[in-house]
Coordinates of C-alpha atoms in Angstrom, one line a residue:
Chain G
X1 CA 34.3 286.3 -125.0
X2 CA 34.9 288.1 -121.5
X3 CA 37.9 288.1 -119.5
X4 CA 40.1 285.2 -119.5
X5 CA 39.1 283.2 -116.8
X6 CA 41.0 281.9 -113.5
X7 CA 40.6 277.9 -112.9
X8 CA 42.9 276.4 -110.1
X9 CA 44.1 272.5 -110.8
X10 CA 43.8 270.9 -107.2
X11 CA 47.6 270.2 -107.1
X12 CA 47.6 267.7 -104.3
X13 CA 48.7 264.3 -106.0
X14 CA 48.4 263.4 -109.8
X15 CA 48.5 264.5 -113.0
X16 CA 48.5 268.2 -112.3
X17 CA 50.7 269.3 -115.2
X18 CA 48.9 267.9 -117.9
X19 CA 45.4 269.4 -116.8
X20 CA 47.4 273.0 -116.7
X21 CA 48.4 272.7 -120.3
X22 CA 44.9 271.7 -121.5
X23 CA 43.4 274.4 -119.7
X24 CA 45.6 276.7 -120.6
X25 CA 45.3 275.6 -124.6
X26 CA 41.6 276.0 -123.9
X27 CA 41.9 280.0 -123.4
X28 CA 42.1 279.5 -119.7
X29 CA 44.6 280.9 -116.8
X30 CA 45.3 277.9 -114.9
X31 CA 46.9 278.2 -111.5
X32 CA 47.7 275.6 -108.5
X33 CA 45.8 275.0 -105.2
X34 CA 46.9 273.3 -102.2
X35 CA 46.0 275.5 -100.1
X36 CA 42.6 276.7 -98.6
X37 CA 43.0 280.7 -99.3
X38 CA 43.9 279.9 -102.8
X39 CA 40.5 278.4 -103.1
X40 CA 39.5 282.2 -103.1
X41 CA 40.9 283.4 -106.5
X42 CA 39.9 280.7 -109.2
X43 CA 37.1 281.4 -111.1
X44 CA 36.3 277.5 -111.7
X45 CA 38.4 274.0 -110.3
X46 CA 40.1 271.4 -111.7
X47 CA 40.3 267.9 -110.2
X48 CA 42.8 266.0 -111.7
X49 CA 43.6 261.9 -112.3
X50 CA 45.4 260.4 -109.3
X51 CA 45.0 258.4 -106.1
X52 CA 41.5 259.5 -104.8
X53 CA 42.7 257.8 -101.1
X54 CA 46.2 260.1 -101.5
X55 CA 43.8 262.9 -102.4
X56 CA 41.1 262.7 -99.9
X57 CA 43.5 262.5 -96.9
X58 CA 45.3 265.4 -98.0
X59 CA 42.6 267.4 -98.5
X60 CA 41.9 266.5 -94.9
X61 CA 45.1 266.7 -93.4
X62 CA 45.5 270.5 -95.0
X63 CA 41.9 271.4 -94.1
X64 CA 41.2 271.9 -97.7
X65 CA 38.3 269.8 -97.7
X66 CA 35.7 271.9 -95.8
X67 CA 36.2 275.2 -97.7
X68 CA 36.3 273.0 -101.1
X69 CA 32.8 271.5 -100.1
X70 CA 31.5 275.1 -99.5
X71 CA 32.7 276.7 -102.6
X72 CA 31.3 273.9 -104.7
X73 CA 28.0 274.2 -102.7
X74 CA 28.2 278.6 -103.9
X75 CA 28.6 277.2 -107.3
X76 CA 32.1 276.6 -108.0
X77 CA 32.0 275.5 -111.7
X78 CA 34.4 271.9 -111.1
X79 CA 35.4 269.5 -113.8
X80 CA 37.0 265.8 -112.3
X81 CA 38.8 263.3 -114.3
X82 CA 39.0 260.0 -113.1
X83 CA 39.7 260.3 -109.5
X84 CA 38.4 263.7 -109.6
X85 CA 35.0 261.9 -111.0
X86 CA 35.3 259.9 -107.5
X87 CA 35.6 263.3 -105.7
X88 CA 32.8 265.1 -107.0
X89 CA 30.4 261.9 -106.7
X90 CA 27.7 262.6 -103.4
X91 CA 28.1 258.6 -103.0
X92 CA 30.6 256.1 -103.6
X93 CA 31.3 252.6 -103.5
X94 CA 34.6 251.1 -103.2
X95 CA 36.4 253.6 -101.5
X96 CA 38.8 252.8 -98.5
X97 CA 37.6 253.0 -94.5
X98 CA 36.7 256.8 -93.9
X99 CA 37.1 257.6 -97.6
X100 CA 34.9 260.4 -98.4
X101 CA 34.6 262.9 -101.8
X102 CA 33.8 266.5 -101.7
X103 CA 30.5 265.6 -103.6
X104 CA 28.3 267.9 -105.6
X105 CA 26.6 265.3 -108.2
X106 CA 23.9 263.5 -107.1
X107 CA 25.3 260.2 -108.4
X108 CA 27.4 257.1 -107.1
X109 CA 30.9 256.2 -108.5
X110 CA 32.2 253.1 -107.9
X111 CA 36.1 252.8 -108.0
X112 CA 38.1 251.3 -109.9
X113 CA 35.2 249.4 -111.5
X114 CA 36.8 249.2 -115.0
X115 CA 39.3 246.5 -113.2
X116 CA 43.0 246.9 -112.2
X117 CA 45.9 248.0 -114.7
X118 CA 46.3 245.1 -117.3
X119 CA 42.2 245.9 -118.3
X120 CA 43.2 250.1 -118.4
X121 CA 42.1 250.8 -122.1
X122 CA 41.4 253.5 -124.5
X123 CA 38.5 253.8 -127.2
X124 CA 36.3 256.2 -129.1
X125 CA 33.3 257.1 -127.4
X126 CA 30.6 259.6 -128.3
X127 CA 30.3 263.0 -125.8
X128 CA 27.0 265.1 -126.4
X129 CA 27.2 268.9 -126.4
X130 CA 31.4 268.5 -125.2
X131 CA 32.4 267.6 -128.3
X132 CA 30.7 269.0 -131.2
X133 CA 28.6 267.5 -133.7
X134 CA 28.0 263.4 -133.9
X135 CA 30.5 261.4 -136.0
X136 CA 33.2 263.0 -134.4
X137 CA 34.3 260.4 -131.5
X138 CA 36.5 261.4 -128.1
X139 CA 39.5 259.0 -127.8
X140 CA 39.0 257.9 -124.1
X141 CA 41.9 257.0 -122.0
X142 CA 40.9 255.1 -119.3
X143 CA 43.0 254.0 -116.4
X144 CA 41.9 251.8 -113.5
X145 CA 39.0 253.9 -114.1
X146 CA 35.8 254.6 -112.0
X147 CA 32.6 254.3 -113.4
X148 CA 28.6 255.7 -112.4
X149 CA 26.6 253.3 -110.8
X150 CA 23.8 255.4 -110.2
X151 CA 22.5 259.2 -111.7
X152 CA 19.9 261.5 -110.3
X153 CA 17.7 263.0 -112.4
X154 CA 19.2 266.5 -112.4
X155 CA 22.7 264.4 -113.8
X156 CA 22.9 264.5 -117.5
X157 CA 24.3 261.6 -119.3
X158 CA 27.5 263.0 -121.5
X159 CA 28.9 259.6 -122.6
X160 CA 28.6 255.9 -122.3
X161 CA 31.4 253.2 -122.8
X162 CA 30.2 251.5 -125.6
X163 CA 31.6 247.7 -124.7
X164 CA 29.8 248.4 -120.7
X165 CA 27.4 250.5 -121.8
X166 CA 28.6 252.5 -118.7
X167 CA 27.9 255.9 -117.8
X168 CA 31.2 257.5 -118.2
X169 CA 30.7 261.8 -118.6
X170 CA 28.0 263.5 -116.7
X171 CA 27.2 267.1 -116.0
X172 CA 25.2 268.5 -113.1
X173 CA 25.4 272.5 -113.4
X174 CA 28.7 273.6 -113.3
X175 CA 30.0 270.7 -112.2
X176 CA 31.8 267.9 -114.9
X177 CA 33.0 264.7 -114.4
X178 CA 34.9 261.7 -117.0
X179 CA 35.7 258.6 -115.9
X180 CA 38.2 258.8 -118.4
X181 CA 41.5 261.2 -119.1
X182 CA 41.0 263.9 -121.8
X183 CA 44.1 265.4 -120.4
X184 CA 46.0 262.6 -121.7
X185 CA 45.1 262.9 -125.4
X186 CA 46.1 266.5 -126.6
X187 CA 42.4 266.9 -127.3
X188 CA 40.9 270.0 -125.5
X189 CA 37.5 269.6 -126.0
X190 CA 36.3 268.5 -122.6
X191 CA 38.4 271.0 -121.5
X192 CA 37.4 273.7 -123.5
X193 CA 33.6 273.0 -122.5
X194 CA 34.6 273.5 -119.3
X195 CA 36.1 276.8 -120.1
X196 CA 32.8 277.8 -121.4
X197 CA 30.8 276.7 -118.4
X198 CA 33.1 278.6 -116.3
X199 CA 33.0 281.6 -118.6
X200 CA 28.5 281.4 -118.7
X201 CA 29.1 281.7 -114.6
X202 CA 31.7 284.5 -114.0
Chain R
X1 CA 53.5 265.7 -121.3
X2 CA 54.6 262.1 -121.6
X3 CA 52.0 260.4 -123.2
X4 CA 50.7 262.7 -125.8
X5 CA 53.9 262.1 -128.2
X6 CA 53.7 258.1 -126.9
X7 CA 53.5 257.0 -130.9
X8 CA 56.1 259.0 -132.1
X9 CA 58.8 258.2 -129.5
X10 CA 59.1 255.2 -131.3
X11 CA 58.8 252.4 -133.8
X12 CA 56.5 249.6 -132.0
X13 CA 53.2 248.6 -133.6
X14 CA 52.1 246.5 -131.0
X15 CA 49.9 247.4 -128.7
X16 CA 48.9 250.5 -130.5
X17 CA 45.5 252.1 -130.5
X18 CA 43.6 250.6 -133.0
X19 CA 41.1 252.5 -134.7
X20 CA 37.1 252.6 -133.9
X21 CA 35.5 252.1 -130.7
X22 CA 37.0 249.0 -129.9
X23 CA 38.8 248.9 -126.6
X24 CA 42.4 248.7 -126.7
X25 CA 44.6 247.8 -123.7
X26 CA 48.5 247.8 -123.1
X27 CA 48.8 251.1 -125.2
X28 CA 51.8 253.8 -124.6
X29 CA 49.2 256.2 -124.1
X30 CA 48.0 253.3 -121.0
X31 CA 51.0 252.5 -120.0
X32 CA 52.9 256.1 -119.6
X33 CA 49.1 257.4 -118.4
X34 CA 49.4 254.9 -115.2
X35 CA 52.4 256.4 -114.3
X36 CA 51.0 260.1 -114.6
X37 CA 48.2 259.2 -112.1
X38 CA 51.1 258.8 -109.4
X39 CA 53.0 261.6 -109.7
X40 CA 53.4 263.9 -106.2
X41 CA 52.9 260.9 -105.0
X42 CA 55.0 258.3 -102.7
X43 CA 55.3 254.4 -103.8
X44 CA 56.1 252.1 -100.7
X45 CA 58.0 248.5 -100.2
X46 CA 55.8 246.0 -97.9
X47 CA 56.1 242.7 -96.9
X48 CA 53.0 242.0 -95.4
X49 CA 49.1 242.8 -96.3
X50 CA 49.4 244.6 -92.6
X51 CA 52.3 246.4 -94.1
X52 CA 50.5 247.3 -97.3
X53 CA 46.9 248.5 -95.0
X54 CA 49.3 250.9 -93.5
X55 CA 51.2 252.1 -96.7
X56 CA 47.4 252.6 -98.1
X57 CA 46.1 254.6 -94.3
X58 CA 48.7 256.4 -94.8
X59 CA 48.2 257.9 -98.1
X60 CA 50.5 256.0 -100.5
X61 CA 49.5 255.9 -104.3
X62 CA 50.9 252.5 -104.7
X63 CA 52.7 249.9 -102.7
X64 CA 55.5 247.1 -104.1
X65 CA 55.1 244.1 -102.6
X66 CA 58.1 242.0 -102.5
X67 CA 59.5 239.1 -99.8
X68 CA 62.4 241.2 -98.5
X69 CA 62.9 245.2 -98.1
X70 CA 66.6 246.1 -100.1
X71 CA 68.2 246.2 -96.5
X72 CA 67.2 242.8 -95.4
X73 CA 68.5 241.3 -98.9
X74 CA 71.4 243.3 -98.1
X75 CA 71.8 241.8 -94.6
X76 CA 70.6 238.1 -95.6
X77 CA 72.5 237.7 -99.0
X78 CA 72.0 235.2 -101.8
X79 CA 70.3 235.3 -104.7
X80 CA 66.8 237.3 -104.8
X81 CA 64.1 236.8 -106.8
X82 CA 60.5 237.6 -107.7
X83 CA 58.1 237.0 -104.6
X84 CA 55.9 234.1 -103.8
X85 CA 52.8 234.6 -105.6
X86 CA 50.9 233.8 -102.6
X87 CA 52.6 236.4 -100.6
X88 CA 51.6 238.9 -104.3
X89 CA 48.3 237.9 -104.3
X90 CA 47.7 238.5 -100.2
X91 CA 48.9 242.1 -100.6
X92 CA 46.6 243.0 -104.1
X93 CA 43.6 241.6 -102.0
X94 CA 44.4 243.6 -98.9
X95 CA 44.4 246.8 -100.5
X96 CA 42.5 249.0 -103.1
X97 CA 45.3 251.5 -104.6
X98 CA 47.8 249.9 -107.4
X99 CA 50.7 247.1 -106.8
X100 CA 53.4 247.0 -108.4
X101 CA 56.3 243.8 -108.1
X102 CA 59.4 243.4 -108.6
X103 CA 61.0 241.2 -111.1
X104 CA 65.0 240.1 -111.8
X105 CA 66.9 242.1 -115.1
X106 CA 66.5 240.5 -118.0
X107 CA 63.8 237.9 -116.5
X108 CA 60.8 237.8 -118.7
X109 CA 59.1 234.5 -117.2
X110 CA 59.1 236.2 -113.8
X111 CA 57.7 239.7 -116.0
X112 CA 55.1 237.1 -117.5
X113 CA 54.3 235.5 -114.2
X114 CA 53.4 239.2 -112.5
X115 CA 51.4 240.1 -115.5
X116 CA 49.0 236.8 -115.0
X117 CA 48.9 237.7 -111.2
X118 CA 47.8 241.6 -112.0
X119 CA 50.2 243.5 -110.8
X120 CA 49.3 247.1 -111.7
X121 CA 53.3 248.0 -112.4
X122 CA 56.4 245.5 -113.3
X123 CA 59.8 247.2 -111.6
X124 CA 62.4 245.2 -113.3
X125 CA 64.7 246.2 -110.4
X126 CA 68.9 245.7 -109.9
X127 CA 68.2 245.1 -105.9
X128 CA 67.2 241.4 -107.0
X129 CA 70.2 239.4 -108.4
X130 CA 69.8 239.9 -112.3
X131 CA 69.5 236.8 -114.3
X132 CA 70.2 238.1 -117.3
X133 CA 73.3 240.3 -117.9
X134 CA 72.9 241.4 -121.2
X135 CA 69.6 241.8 -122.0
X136 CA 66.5 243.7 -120.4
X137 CA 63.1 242.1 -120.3
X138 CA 61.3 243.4 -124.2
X139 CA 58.8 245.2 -122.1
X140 CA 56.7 246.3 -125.3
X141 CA 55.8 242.6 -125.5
X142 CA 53.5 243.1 -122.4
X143 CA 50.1 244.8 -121.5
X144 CA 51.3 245.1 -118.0
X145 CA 53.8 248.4 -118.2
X146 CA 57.4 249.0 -116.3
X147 CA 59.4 250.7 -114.2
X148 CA 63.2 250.3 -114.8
X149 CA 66.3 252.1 -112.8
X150 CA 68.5 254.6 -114.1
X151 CA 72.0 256.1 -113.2
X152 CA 71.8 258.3 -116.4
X153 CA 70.2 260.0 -118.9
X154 CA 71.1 257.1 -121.6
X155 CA 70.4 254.3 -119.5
X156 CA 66.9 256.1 -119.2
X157 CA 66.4 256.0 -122.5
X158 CA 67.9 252.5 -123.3
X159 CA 65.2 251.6 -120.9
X160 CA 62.5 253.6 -122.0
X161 CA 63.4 252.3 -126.0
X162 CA 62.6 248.9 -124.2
X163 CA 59.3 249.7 -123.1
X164 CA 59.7 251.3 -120.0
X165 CA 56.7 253.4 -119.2
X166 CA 58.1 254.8 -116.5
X167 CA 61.8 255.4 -115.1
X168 CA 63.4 256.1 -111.3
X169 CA 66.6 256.6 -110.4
X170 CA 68.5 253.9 -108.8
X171 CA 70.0 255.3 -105.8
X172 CA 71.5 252.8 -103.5
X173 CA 68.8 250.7 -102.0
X174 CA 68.2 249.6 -98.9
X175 CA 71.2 252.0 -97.3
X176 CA 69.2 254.5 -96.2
X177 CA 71.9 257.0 -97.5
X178 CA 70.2 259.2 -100.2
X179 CA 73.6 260.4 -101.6
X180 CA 73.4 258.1 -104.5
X181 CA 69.7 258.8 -105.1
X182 CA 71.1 262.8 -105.8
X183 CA 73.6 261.9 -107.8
X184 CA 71.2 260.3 -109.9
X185 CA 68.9 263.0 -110.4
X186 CA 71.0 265.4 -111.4
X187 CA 73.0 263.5 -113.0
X188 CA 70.0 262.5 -115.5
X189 CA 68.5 266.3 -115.1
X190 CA 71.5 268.1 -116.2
X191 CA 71.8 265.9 -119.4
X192 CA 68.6 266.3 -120.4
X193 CA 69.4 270.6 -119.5
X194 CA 72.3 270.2 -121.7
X195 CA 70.5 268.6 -124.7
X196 CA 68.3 271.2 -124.6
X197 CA 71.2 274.0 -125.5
X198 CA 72.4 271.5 -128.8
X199 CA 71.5 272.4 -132.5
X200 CA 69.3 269.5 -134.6
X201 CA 72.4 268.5 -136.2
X202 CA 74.1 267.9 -133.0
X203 CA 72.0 265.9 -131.5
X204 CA 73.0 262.5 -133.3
X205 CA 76.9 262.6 -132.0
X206 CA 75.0 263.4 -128.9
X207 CA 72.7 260.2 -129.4
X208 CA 75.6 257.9 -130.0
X209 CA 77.6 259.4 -126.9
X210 CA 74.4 258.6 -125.0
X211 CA 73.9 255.3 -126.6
X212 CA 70.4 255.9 -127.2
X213 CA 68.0 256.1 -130.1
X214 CA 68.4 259.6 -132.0
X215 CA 64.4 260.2 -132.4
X216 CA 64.1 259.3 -128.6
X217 CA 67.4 261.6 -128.0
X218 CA 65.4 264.5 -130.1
X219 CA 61.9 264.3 -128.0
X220 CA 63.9 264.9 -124.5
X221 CA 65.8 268.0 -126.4
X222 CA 62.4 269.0 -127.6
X223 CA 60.3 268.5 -124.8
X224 CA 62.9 269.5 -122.0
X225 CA 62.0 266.1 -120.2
X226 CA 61.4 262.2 -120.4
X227 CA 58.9 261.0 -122.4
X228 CA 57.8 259.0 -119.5
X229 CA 57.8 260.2 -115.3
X230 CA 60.9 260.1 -113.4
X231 CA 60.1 259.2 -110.1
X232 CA 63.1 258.8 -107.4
X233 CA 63.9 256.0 -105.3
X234 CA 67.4 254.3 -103.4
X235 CA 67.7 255.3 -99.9
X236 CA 65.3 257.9 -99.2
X237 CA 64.5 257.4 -95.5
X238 CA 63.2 261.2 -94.4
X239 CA 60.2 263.7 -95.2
X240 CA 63.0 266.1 -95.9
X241 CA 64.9 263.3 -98.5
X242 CA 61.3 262.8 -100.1
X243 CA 61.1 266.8 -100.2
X244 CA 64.7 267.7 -101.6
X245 CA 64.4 264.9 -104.9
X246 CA 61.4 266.5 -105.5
X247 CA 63.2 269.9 -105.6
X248 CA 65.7 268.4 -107.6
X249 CA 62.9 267.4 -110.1
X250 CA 61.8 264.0 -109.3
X251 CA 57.9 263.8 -110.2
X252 CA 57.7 261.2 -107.2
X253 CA 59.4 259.1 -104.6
X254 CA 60.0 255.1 -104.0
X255 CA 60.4 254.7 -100.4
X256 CA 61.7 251.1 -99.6
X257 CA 63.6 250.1 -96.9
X258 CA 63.0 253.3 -95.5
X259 CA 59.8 252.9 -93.8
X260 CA 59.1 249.7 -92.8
X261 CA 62.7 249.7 -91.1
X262 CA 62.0 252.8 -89.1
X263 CA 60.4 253.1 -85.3
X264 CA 56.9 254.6 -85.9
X265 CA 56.4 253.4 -89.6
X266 CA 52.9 254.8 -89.3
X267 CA 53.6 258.5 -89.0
X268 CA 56.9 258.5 -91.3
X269 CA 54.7 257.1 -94.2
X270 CA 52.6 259.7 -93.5
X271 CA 54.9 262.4 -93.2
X272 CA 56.7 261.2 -96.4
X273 CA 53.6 261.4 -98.4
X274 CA 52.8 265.2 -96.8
X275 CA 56.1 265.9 -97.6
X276 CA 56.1 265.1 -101.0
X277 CA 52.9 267.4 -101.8
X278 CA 54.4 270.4 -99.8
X279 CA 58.5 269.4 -100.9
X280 CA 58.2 273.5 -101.7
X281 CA 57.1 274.6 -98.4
X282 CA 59.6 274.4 -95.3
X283 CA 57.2 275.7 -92.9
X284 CA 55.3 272.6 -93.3
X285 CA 58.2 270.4 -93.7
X286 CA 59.1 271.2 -89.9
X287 CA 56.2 270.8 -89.1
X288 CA 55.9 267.2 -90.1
X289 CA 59.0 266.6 -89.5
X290 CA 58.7 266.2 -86.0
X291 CA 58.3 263.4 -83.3
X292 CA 58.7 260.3 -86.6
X293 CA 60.9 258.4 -83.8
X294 CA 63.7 256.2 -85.2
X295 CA 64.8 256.4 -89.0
X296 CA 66.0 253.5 -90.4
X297 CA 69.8 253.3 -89.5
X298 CA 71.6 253.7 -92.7
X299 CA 75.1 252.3 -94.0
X300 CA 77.5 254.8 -95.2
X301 CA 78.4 254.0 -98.5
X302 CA 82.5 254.3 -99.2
X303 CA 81.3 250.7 -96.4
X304 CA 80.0 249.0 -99.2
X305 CA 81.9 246.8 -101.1
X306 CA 81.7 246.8 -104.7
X307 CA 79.8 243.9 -105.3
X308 CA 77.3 244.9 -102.9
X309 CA 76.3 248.0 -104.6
X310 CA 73.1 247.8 -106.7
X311 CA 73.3 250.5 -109.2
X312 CA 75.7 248.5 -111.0
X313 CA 73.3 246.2 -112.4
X314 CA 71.9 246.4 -115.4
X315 CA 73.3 248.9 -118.5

């Protein structure tokens, strides 16, 4: 293991706090970005759960978005949960006028597919390579969650939702996205895996 | 975190996860989670889908859709209720982020009614006329979760050992005045400070001073915090009222009358929710700050009669 390694939580809206203590219980050094320059220090991003409109205009409004889009263009390692799965799609469907993501994976997210609140749900679902060997389900918190409509054929299928059959974890290089919240479960799986990523790039 | 110790904070069954890959809905974990997805965010009252468009434009994580802001129950008097479900139903088609309602204390027919419309979040709220005055809704009986008012740390947790999922401070609604909004926050802040400095053995006389449940008295002493987010709400009306509750330690503002009663409703939605990101940052506080025309005109309070204040309500 080298150095411990730098990942910023986009600290705009959501559920920033609970992203810094999984990252920081997977042998990370997590810190807070809001602003463009800090872009410049992390090693790897963290997208959190939140309001992907709230997010998106922002990220605008603070000019945060440009240099975001180029980082994760160097190579940025990123992982997105849930509204961070929305901002790292290339396409998406059921966004608000003028929503846009930052992008990266070639796939399309449609939000809030899952339904509104009252269907929000969690259940065991299967993660290859994140989670270690078979048999050992990831308890998936879903919340007005997004799902992937469509994956490229450089996206890797993680995870499916076994009731949808949905595809609900993908990875694309560095980049890592769950429709679901692993930060909500105590489990630091996903995030450790995203630790290691970060670690095979720096 | 909130959700993570969900089980052990207390007793209920229901609604639990159940085992396996089958999907299960209306957990703690669900519940309290919603609320974690708004935090540094800004929650808006509107009237109108047009209203709602607007709140969303702007940036808001969820809007509350209800008949009347708090200062036009305020000015109109009699007895206010849950809104029409047509009026509901207009506002969750018109926009794409969460909706919350707002039902009486203690009205569990008006909790049941949201829940069948979809509201994302039930506020059982003290600005409508409660129709219940000794008992809360049992919000563990529903899939939909809550949002109750506090004045205090133990009327938190009364709340929370109801089935609240989520908990704001009162304030006084619909003045415009955020004095009773800060007395609320650190009222409920410095409690859960002090329980932090008590021995294990202390903490039950501390419970029954409280009148709370001792194992939900002994997670906030653990944790340092609720076991759910503590957003703010009751008269914030500025970028700079948004900016100081999150100082204070709010993890998010209500905005009510605040907005929609203001001149350029547009740009103070906006600068509220920019406000509430950067609450740290007074560089960019003046800067937004600026040109927001009009705020809502505001009632001082030692005005108010008695029977006209909201915070009252409820236990």
């Amino acid at each position: 293991m080298g150095p411990v390694p730098v990942i910023g939580v986009l600290a705009i809206q959501g559920d920033v706090v609970e992203h810094v203590r999984a990252l920081g219980e997977a042998g990370a050094r997590a810190v807070r970005v809001r602003r463009p320059d800090e872009l410049d220090a992390i090693d790897g991003l963290v997208i959190p759960g939140g309001e992907s409109t709230t997010i998106w205009k922002l990220a605008r409004a603070f000019d945060l978005s440009e240099p975001l889009r180029k980082r994760l263009a160097g190579g940025l390692p990123a992982f997105g949960s849930c509204a961070g799965m929305i901002m790292l799609a290339d396409r998406l469907r059921d966004g608000i006028g003028g929503q846009e993501t930052f992008g990266g994976i070639d796939m399309t997210v449609r939000r809030n597919a899952f339904g509104r609140q009252v269907d929000s749900f969690e259940s065991d679902i299967e993660l290859t390579d994140v989670a270690g060997p078979p048999g050992q389900p990831f308890r998936a918190i879903f919340i007005r969650a997004p799902w992937v409509e469509e994956a490229g054929p450089a996206v890797e299928i993680l995870g499916t939702e076994s009731a949808t059959g949905r595809i609900v974890a993908v990875r694309q290089g560095p980049l890592l996205a769950t429709a679901f919240h692993p930060e909500l479960t105590g489990d630091a799986r996903v995030h450790r895996h995203f630790v290691d990523i970060v670690r095979e790039r720096t | 975190m909130s959700v993570g110790s969900a089980a052990a904070s207390n007793g209920h069954a229901q609604n639990d996860p159940s085992p396996g890959d089958v999907p299960a809905t209306g957990t703690a974990r669900v519940k309290r989670g919603m609320a974690d997805m708004l935090k540094g965010g800004v929650i808006m009252d509107v009237v109108t889908p047009e209203q709602a468009k607007i709140a969303e434009d702007a940036g808001a994580v969820a809007v509350m859709a209800l008949e009347r802001v708090p200062a036009d129950i305020r000015a109109q008097g009699g007895v206010a209720r849950m809104s029409d479900p047509d009026m509901i139903e207009g506002i969750i088609s018109a926009v794409s982020i969460p909706v919350m309602a707002k039902c009486r204390i203690g009205h569990f027919v008006e909790a049941q009614v949201l829940e069948a419309l979809g509201v994302d979040y039930v506020d059982e709220s003290e600005v409508l006329t409660p129709a219940d005055e000794a008992h809360h809704v049992d919000k563990w009986a529903f899939t939909v979760p809550f949002v109750c008012g506090a004045t205090s740390l133990g009327e938190a947790l009364r709340r929370i050992s109801e089935g609240a999922a989520m908990i704001r401070s009162k304030g006084e609604a619909g003045t415009g005045n955020v004095v009773e909004a800060t007395r609320h926050m650190r009222q409920i802040l410095t409690e859960i400070r002090a329980l932090a400095g008590l021995r294990g053995d202390e903490l039950y006389s501390a419970a029954k001073e409280l009148r709370a449940p001792a194992e939900l008295v002994a997670e906030v002493a653990r944790a340092g915090k609720l076991p759910v987010v503590l957003f703010t709400a009751g008269g914030i009306a500025t970028p700079a009222d948004a900016a100081m509750m999150m100082q204070l330690g709010a993890e998010g503002v209500f905005v009510g009358s605040g907005i929609f009663k203001s001149g350029d409703p547009a740009r103070r939605a906006e600068a509220i929710v920019k406000a509430t990101t950067f609450h740290d940052d007074p560089d960019v506080l003046a800067k937004i700050s600026r040109g927001l025309g009009e705020a809502m005109v505001g009632i001082n309070l030692d005005t108010l009669a008695p029977a006209d204040r909201y915070a009252g309500r409820g236990w």
